[in-house]
Amino acid sequence: MDDPQEFEKLVLRHQGVVCAVAYSVLRDRARSEEVAQDAFLIAWQKLSTMTTAPAMPAWLCGIARNLAANAARR
């Protein structure tokens, strides 16, 4: 996905659920918002290399859950 406007729509559409997944792990709103932001950054970097589009929002939530788990361990 190379179109910033399309990616912005993706973020706006799924931001709530991605933050909620991170919050369910971290129980901290600020940290969960940071994790969500990181998840979208990773998605932005990876989407342009993928041949088929991943299932949304499950793919984004998986990224956020993994990042949140890593953050919780720190």
mmCIF file of C-alpha atoms in Angstrom:
data_model
loop_
_atom_site.group_PDB
_atom_site.id
_atom_site.type_symbol
_atom_site.label_atom_id
_atom_site.label_comp_id
_atom_site.label_asym_id
_atom_site.label_seq_id
_atom_site.Cartn_x
_atom_site.Cartn_y
_atom_site.Cartn_z
ATOM 1 C CA MET A 1 0.000 0.000 0.000
ATOM 2 C CA ASP A 2 1.803 3.068 -1.250
ATOM 3 C CA ASP A 3 -1.109 5.518 -1.077
ATOM 4 C CA PRO A 4 -0.937 7.546 2.155
ATOM 5 C CA GLN A 5 -4.614 8.491 1.900
ATOM 6 C CA GLU A 6 -5.679 4.842 1.681
ATOM 7 C CA PHE A 7 -3.487 4.018 4.640
ATOM 8 C CA GLU A 8 -5.002 6.906 6.590
ATOM 9 C CA LYS A 9 -8.450 5.424 5.922
ATOM 10 C CA LEU A 10 -7.192 2.061 7.154
ATOM 11 C CA VAL A 11 -5.909 3.643 10.381
ATOM 12 C CA LEU A 12 -9.120 5.558 10.976
ATOM 13 C CA ARG A 13 -11.213 2.457 10.337
ATOM 14 C CA HIS A 14 -9.276 0.132 12.654
ATOM 15 C CA GLN A 15 -7.605 2.384 15.212
ATOM 16 C CA GLY A 16 -10.165 1.699 17.932
ATOM 17 C CA VAL A 17 -9.939 -2.078 17.795
ATOM 18 C CA VAL A 18 -6.144 -2.079 17.533
ATOM 19 C CA CYS A 19 -5.879 0.174 20.597
ATOM 20 C CA ALA A 20 -8.367 -2.037 22.440
ATOM 21 C CA VAL A 21 -6.309 -5.161 21.747
ATOM 22 C CA ALA A 22 -3.167 -3.468 23.028
ATOM 23 C CA TYR A 23 -5.054 -2.172 26.067
ATOM 24 C CA SER A 24 -6.349 -5.653 26.872
ATOM 25 C CA VAL A 25 -2.745 -6.754 27.309
ATOM 26 C CA LEU A 26 -1.196 -3.654 28.885
ATOM 27 C CA ARG A 27 -4.051 -2.095 30.892
ATOM 28 C CA ASP A 28 -2.463 1.300 30.258
ATOM 29 C CA ARG A 29 -4.056 3.702 27.799
ATOM 30 C CA ALA A 30 -0.930 5.691 26.915
ATOM 31 C CA ARG A 31 1.178 2.588 26.360
ATOM 32 C CA SER A 32 -1.567 0.930 24.340
ATOM 33 C CA GLU A 33 -1.808 3.973 22.054
ATOM 34 C CA GLU A 34 1.962 3.850 21.524
ATOM 35 C CA VAL A 35 1.773 0.146 20.713
ATOM 36 C CA ALA A 36 -1.085 0.779 18.279
ATOM 37 C CA GLN A 37 0.963 3.470 16.559
ATOM 38 C CA ASP A 38 3.895 1.058 16.258
ATOM 39 C CA ALA A 39 1.576 -1.629 14.885
ATOM 40 C CA PHE A 40 0.351 0.705 12.146
ATOM 41 C CA LEU A 41 3.930 1.695 11.322
ATOM 42 C CA ILE A 42 4.898 -1.962 10.930
ATOM 43 C CA ALA A 43 1.789 -2.555 8.813
ATOM 44 C CA TRP A 44 2.663 0.404 6.575
ATOM 45 C CA GLN A 45 6.158 -1.001 6.024
ATOM 46 C CA LYS A 46 4.995 -4.559 5.333
ATOM 47 C CA LEU A 47 1.881 -3.962 3.239
ATOM 48 C CA SER A 48 3.825 -2.787 0.203
ATOM 49 C CA THR A 49 5.826 -6.038 0.160
ATOM 50 C CA MET A 50 2.846 -8.396 0.408
ATOM 51 C CA THR A 51 1.415 -10.059 -2.676
ATOM 52 C CA THR A 52 -2.010 -10.652 -1.164
ATOM 53 C CA ALA A 53 -3.822 -8.364 1.225
ATOM 54 C CA PRO A 54 -4.031 -9.679 4.791
ATOM 55 C CA ALA A 55 -7.353 -10.058 6.590
ATOM 56 C CA MET A 56 -8.182 -6.821 8.346
ATOM 57 C CA PRO A 57 -8.401 -6.043 11.198
ATOM 58 C CA ALA A 58 -7.186 -9.467 12.404
ATOM 59 C CA TRP A 59 -3.703 -8.970 10.968
ATOM 60 C CA LEU A 60 -3.338 -5.538 12.568
ATOM 61 C CA CYS A 61 -4.631 -6.850 15.886
ATOM 62 C CA GLY A 62 -2.114 -9.688 15.783
ATOM 63 C CA ILE A 63 0.714 -7.219 15.310
ATOM 64 C CA ALA A 64 -0.603 -5.077 18.174
ATOM 65 C CA ARG A 65 -1.047 -8.100 20.473
ATOM 66 C CA ASN A 66 2.530 -9.237 19.859
ATOM 67 C CA LEU A 67 3.938 -5.745 20.384
ATOM 68 C CA ALA A 68 1.890 -5.321 23.562
ATOM 69 C CA ALA A 69 3.090 -8.666 24.917
ATOM 70 C CA ASN A 70 6.682 -7.626 24.243
ATOM 71 C CA ALA A 71 6.081 -4.278 25.955
ATOM 72 C CA ALA A 72 4.505 -6.001 28.958
ATOM 73 C CA ARG A 73 7.575 -8.172 29.411
ATOM 74 C CA ARG A 74 9.844 -5.108 29.597
#
